[in-house]
PDB file of C-alpha atoms and ligand atoms in Angstrom:
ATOM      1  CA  UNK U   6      21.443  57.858  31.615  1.00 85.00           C
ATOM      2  CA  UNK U   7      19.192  55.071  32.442  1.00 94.00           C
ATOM      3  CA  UNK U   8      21.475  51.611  32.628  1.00 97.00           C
ATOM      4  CA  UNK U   9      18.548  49.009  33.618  1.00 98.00           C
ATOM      5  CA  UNK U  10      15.346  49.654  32.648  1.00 98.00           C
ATOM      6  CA  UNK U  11      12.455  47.410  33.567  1.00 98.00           C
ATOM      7  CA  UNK U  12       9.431  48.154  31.781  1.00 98.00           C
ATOM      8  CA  UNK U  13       6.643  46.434  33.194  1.00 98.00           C
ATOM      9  CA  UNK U  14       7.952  43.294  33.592  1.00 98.00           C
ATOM     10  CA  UNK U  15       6.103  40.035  34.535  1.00 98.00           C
ATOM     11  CA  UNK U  16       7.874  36.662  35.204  1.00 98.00           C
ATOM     12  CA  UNK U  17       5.580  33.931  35.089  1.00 98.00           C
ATOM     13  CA  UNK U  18       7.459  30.509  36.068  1.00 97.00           C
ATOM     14  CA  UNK U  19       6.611  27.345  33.917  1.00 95.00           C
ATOM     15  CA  UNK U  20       5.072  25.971  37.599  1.00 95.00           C
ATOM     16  CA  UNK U  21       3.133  28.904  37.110  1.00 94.00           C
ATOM     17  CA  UNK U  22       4.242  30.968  40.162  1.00 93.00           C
ATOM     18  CA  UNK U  23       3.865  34.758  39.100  1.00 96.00           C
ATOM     19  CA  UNK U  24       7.466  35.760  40.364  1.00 98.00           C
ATOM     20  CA  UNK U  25       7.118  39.081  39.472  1.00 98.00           C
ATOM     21  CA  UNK U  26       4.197  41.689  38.130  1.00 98.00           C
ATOM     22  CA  UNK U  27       4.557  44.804  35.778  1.00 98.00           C
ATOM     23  CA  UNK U  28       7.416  45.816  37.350  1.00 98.00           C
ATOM     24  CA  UNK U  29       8.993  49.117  36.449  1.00 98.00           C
ATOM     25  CA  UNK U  30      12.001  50.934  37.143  1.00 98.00           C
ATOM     26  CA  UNK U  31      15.701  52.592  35.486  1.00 98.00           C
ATOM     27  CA  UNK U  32      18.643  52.641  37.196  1.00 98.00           C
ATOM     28  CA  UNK U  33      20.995  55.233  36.270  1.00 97.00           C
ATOM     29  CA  UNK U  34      24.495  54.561  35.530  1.00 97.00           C
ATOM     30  CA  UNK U  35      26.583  55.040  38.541  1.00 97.00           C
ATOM     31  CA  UNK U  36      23.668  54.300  40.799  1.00 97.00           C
ATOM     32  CA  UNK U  37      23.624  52.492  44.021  1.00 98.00           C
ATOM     33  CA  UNK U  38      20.600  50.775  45.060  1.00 98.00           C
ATOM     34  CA  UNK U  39      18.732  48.064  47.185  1.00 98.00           C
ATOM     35  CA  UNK U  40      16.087  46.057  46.562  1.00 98.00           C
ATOM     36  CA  UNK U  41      14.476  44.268  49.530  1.00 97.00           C
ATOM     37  CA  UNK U  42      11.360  42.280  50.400  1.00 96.00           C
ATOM     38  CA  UNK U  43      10.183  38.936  52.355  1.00 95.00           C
ATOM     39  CA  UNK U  44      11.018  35.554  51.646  1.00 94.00           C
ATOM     40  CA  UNK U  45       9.726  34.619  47.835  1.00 96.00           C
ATOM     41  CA  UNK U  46       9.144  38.747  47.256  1.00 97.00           C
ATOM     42  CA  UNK U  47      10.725  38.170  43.710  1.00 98.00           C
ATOM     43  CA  UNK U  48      14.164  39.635  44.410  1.00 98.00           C
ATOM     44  CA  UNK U  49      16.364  36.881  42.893  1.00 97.00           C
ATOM     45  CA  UNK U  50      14.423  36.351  39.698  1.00 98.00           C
ATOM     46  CA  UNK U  51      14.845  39.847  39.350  1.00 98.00           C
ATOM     47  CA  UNK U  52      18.656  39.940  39.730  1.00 98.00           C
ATOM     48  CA  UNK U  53      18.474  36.381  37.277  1.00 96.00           C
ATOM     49  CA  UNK U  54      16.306  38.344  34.693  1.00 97.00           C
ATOM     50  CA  UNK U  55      18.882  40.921  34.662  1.00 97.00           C
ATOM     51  CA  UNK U  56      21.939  38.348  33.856  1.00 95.00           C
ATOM     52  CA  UNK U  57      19.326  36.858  31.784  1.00 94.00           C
ATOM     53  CA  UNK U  58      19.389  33.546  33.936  1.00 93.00           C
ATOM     54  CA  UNK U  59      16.133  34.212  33.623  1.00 94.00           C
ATOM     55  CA  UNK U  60      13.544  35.940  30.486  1.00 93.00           C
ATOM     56  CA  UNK U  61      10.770  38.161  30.774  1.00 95.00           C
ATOM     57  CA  UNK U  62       7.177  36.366  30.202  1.00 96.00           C
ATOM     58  CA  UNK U  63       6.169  39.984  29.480  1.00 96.00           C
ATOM     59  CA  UNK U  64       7.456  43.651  29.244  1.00 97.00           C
ATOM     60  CA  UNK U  65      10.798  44.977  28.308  1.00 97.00           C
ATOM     61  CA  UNK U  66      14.060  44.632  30.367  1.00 97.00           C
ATOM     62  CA  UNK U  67      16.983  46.966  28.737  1.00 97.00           C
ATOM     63  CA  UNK U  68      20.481  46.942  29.896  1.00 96.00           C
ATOM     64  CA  UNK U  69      22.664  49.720  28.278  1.00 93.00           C
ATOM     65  CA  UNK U  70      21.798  49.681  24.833  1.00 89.00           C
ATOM     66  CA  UNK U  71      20.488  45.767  24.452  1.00 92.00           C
ATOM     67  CA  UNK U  72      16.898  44.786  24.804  1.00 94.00           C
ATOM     68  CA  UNK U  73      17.431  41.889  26.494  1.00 94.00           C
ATOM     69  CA  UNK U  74      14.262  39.907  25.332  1.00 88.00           C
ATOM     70  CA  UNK U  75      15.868  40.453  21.606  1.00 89.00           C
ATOM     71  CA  UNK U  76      19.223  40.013  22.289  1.00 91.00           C
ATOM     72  CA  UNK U  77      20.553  37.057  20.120  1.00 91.00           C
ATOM     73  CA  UNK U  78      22.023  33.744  21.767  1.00 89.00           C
ATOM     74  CA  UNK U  79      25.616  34.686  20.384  1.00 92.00           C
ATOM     75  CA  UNK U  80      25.672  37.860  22.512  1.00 92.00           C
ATOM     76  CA  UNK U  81      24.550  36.720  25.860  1.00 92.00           C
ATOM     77  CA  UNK U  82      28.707  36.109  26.258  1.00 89.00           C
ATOM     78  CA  UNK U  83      29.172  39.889  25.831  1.00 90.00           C
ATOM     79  CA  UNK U  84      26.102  40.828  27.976  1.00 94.00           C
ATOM     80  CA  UNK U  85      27.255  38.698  31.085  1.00 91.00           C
ATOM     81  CA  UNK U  86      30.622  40.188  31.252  1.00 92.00           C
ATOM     82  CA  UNK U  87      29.436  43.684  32.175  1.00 94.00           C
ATOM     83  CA  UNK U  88      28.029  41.955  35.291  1.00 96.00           C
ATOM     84  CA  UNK U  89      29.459  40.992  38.012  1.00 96.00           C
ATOM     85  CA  UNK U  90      27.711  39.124  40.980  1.00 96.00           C
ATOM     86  CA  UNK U  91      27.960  38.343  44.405  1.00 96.00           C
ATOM     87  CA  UNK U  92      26.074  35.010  46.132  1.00 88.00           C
ATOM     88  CA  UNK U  93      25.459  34.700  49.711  1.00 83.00           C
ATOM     89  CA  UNK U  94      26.711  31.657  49.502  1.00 80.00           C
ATOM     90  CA  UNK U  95      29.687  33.258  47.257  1.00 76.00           C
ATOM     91  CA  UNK U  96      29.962  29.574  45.800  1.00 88.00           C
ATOM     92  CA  UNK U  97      33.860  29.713  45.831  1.00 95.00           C
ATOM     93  CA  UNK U  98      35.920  26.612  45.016  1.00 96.00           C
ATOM     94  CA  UNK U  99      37.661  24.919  47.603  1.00 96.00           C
ATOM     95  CA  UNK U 100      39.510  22.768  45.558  1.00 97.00           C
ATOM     96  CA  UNK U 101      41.960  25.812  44.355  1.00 97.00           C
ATOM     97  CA  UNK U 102      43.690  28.995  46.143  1.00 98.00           C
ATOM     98  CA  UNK U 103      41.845  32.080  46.745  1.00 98.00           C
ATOM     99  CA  UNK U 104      44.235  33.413  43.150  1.00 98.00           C
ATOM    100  CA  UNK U 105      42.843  30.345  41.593  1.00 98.00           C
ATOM    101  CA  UNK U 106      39.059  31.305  42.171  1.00 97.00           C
ATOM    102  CA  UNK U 107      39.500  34.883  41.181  1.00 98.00           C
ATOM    103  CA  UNK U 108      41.046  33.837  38.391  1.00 97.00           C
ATOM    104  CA  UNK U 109      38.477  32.649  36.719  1.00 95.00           C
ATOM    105  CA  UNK U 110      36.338  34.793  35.064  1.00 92.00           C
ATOM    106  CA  UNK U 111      39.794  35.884  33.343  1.00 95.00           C
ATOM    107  CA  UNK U 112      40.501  32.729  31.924  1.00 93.00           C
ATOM    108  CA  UNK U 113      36.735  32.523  30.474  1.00 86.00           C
ATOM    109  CA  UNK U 114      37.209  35.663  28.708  1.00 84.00           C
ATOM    110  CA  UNK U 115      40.572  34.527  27.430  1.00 89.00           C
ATOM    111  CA  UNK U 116      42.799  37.267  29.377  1.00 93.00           C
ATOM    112  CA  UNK U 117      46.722  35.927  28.996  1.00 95.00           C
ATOM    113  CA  UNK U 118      48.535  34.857  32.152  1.00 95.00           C
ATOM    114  CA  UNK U 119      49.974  37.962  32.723  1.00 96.00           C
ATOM    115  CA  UNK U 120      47.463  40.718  32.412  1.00 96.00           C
ATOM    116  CA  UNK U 121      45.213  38.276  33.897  1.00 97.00           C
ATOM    117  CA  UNK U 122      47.669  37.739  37.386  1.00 98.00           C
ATOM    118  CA  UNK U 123      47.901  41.972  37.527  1.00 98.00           C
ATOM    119  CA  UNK U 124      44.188  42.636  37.515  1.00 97.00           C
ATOM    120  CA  UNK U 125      43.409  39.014  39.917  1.00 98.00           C
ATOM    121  CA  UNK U 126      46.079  41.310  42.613  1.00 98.00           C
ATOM    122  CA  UNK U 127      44.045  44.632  41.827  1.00 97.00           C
ATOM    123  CA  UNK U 128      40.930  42.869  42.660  1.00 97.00           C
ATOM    124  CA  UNK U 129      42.467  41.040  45.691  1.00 98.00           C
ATOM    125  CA  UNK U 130      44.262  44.431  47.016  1.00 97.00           C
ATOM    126  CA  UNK U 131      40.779  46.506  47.209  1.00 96.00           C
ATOM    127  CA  UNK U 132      39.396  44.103  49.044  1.00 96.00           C
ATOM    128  CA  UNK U 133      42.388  43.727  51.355  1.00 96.00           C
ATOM    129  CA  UNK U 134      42.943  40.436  50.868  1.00 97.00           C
ATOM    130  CA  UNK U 135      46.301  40.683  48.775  1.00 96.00           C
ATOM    131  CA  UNK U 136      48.191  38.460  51.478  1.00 97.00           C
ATOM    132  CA  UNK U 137      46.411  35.526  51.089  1.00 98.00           C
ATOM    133  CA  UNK U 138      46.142  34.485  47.597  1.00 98.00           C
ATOM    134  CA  UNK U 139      47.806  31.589  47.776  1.00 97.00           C
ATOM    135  CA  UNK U 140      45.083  29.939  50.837  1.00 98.00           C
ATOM    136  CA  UNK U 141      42.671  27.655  49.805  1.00 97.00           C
ATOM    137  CA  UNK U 142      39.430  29.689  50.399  1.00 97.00           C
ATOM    138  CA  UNK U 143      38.525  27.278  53.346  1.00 96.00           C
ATOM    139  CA  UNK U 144      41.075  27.959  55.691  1.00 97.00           C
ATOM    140  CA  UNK U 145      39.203  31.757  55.447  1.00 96.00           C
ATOM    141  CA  UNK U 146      36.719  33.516  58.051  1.00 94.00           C
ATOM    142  CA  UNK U 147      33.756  33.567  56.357  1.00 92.00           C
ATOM    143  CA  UNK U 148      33.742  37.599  56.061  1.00 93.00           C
ATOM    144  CA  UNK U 149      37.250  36.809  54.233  1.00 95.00           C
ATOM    145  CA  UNK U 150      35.280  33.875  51.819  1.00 95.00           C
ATOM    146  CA  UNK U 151      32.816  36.668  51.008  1.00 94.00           C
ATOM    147  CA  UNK U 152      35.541  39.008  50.187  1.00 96.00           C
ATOM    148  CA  UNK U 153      36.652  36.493  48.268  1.00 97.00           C
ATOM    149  CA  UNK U 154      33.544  36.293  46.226  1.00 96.00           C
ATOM    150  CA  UNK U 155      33.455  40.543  45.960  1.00 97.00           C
ATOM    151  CA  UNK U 156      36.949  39.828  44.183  1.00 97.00           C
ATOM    152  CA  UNK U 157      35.712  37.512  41.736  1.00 97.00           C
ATOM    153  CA  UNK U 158      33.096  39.591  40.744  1.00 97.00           C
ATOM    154  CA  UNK U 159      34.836  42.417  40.079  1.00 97.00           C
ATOM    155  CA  UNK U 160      38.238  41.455  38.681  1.00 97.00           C
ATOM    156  CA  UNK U 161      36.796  41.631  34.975  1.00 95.00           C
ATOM    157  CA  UNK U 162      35.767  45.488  36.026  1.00 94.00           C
ATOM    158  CA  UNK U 163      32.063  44.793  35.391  1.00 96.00           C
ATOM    159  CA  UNK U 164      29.720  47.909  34.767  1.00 96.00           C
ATOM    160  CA  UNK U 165      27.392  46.525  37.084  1.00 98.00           C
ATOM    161  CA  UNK U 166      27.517  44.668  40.253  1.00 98.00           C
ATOM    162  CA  UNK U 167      24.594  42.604  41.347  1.00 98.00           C
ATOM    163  CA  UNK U 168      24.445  41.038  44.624  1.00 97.00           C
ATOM    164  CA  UNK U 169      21.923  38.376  46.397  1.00 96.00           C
ATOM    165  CA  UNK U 170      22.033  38.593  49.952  1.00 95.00           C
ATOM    166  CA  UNK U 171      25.393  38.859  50.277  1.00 94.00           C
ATOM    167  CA  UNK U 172      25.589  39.654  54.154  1.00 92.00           C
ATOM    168  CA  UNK U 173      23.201  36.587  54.691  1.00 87.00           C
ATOM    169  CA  UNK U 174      25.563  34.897  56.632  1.00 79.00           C
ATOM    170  CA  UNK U 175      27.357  37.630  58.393  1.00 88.00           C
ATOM    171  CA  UNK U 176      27.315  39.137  61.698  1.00 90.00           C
ATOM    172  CA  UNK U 177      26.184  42.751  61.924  1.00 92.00           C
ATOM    173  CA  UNK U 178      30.038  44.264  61.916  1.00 92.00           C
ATOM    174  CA  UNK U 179      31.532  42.459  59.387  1.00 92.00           C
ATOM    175  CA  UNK U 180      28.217  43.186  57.066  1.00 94.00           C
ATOM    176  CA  UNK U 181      28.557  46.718  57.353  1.00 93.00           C
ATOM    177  CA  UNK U 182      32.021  46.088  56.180  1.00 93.00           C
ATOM    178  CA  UNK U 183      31.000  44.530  52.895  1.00 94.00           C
ATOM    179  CA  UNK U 184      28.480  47.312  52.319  1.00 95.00           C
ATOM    180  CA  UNK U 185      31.763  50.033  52.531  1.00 95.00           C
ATOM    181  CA  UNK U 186      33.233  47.893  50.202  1.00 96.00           C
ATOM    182  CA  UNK U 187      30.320  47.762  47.780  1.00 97.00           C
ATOM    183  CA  UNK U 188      30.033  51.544  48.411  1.00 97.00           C
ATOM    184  CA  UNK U 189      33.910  52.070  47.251  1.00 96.00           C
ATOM    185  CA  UNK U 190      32.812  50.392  43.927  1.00 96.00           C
ATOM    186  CA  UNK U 191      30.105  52.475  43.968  1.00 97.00           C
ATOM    187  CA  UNK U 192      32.615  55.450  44.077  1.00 96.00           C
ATOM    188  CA  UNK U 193      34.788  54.718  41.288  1.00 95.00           C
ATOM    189  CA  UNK U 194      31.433  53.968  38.714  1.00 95.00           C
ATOM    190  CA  UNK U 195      29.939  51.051  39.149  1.00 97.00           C
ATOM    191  CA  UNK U 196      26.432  50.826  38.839  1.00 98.00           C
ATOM    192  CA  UNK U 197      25.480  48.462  41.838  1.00 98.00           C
ATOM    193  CA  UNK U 198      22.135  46.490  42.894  1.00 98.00           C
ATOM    194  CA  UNK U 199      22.124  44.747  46.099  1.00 98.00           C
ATOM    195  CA  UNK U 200      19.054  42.549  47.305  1.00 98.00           C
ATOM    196  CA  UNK U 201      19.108  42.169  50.739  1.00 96.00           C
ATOM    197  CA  UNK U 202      16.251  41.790  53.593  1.00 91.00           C
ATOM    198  CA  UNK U 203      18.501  43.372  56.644  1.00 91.00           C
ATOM    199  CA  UNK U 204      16.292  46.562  56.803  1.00 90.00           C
ATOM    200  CA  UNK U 205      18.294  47.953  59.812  1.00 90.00           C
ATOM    201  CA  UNK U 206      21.583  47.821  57.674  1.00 91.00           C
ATOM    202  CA  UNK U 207      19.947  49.245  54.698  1.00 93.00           C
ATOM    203  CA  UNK U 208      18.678  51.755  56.438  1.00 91.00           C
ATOM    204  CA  UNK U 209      22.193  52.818  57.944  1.00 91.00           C
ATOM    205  CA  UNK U 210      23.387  52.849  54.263  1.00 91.00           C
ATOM    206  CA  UNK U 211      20.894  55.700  53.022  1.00 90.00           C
ATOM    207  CA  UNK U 212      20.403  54.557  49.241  1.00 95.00           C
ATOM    208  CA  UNK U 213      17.412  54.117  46.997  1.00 97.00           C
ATOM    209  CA  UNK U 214      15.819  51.037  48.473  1.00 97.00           C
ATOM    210  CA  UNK U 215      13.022  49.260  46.229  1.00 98.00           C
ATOM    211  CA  UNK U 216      10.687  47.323  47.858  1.00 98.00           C
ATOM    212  CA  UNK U 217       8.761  44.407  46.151  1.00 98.00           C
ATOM    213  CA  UNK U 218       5.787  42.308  48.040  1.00 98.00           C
ATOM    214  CA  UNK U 219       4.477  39.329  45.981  1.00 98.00           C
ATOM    215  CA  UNK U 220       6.636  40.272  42.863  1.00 98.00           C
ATOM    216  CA  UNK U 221       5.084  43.887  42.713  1.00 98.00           C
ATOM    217  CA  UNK U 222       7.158  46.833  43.215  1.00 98.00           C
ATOM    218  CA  UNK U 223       5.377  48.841  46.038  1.00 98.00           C
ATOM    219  CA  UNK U 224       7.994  51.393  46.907  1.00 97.00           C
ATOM    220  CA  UNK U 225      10.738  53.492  45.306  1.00 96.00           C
ATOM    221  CA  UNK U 226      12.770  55.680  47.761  1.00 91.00           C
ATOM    222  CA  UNK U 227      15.372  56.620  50.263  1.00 76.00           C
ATOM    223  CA  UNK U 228      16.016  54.206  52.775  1.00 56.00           C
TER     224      UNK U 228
HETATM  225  P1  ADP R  29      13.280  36.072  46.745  1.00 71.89           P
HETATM  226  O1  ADP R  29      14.628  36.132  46.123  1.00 71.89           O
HETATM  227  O2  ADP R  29      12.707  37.428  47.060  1.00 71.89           O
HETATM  228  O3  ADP R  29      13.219  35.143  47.919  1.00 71.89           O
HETATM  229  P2  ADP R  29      12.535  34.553  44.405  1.00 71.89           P
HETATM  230  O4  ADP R  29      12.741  35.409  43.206  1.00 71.89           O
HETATM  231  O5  ADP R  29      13.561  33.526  44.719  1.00 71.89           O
HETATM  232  O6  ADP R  29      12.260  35.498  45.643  1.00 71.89           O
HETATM  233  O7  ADP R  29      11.145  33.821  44.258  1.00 71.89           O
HETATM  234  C1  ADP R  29       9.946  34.494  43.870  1.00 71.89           C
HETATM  235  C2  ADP R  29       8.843  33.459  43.718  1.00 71.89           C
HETATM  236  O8  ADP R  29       9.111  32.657  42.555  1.00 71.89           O
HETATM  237  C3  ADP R  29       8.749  32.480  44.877  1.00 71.89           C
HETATM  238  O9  ADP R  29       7.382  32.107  45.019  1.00 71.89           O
HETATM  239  C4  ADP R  29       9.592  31.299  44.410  1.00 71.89           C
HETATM  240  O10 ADP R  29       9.189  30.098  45.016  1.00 71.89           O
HETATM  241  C5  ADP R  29       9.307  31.306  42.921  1.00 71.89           C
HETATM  242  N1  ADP R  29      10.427  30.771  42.121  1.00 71.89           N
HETATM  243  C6  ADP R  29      11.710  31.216  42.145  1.00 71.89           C
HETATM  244  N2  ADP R  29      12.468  30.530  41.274  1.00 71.89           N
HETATM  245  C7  ADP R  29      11.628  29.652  40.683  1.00 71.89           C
HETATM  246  C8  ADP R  29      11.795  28.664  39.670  1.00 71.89           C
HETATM  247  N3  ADP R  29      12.986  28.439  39.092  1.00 71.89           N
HETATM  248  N4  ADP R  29      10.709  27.937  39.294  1.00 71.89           N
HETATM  249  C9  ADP R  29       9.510  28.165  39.865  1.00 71.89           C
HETATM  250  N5  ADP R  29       9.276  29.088  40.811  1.00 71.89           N
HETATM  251  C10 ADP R  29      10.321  29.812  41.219  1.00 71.89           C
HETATM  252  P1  ADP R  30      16.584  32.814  47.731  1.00 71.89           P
HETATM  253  O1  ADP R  30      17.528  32.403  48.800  1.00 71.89           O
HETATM  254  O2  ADP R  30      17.097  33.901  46.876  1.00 71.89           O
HETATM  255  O3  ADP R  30      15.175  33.068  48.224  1.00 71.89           O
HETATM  256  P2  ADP R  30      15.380  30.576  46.466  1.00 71.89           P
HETATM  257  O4  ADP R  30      15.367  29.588  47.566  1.00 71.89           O
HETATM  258  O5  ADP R  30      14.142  31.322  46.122  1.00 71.89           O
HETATM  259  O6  ADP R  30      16.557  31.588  46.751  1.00 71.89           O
HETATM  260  O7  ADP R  30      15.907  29.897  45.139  1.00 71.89           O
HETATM  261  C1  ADP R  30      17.056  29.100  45.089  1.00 71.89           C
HETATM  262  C2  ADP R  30      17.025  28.326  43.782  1.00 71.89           C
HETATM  263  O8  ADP R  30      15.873  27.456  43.748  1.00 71.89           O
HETATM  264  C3  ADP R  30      16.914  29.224  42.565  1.00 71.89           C
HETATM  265  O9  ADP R  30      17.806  28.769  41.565  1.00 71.89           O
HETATM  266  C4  ADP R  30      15.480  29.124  42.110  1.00 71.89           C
HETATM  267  O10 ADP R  30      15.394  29.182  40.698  1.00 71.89           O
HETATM  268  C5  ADP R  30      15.058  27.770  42.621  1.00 71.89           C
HETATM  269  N1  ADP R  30      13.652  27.809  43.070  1.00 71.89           N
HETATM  270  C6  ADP R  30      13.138  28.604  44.028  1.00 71.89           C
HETATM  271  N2  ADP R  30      11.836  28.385  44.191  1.00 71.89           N
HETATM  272  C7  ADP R  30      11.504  27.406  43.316  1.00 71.89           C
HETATM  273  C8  ADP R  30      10.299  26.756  43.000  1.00 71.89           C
HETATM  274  N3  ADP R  30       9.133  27.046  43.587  1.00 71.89           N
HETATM  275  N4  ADP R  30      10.328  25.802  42.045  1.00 71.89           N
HETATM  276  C9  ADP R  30      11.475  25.505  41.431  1.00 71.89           C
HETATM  277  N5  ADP R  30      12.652  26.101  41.677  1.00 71.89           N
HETATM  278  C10 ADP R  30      12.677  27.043  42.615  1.00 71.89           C
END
């Protein structure tokens, strides 16, 4: 069953930059994909039009069963919860422990203390970080901080996991180690979309890559 489904989708910013051109593609529930391309190719307006950060000038974008270009103000709450992403710059807070940052998507959706502590060490355990939750982020390597930002994204158990160069600033070792981990996800049902431009890594991962050159999608296939 198709989860994401971009049909013919153009992005036109108000500057009047054509970020992306009749771009169409479904990704199945339980899928694992990449999308890569240069510098400016489009790939973070496409994860932003997804989380609707961002709204399609023209064409349809459906996620599960919401057309997102008709989907009313009040539910954009409801949407963004079945997302979870993952920045480069994982844009943790250092001003609270590593609990403290995963955390927080909890507390928006109202989880109580409790229920909310269980699934922060669920999260913290698959990632392996478990025995740290009470550093402040900082103190962390920075393959720990992106950890970090993996747990964050997935304590509310999101149906899909969207990630924006999330290896960016990690050596070649400790990238393929993130990848595993967004791979176990993978495993257990989550639909996951990574942009990336490391082709070598992608390539070692052997999943659907999509390719997109000036905000057109010009290939569709195995890596
Ligand atoms: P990528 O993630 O592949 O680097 P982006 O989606 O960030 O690509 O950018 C695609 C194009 O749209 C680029 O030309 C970029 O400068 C432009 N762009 C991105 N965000 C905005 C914005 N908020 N306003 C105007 N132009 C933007
Ligand atoms: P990436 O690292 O994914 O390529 P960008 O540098 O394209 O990221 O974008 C970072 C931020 O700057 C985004 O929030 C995007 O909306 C904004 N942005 C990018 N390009 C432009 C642009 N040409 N005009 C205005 N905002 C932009």
């Amino acid at each position: 069953m198709a989860l994401i489904s971009f049909d013919n989708v153009s992005k036109r910013y108000p500057s009047g930059q054509e970020a992306l051109s009749n771009v169409s593609f479904t990704l199945r529930e339980g899928e694992m994909a990449f999308l890569t391309g240069h510098s400016g190719a489009g790939k973070s307006t496409l994860l932003r039009m997804i989380m609707l950060m961002e709204r399609p000038s023209q064409g349809q974008l459906v996620v599960g069963d919401q057309n997102l270009s008709r989907l009313p103000r009040r539910e954009l709450p409801y949407h963004r919860r079945r997302i979870g992403v993952v920045f480069q710059n994982h844009q943790l807070l250092f001003d609270r422990s590593v609990f403290d940052n995963v955390v927080l998507p909890l507390q928006i959706c109202g989880y109580d203390t409790e229920d909310a502590s269980r699934r922060v060490r669920a999260a913290l355990n698959k990632v392996g970080l478990l025995d740290k939750e009470r550093l402040n982020p900082i103190s962390l390597s920075s393959g720990e901080q992106q950890r970090v930002g993996i747990a964050r994204a997935i304590v509310h158990k999101p149906q899909v996991l969207l990630a924006d160069e999330p290896t960016g600033n990690l050596d070649p070792q400790l990238s393929e180690e993130i990848m595993k981990l967004f791979q176990q996800f993978n495993r257990v049902g989550t639909t996951v979309l990574i942009a990336s431009h490391d082709l070598g890594l992608i390539e070692r991962m052997r999943h659907r890559t999509l390719v997109l050159r000036n905000g057109r999608l010009i290939a569709d296939g195995r890596g």
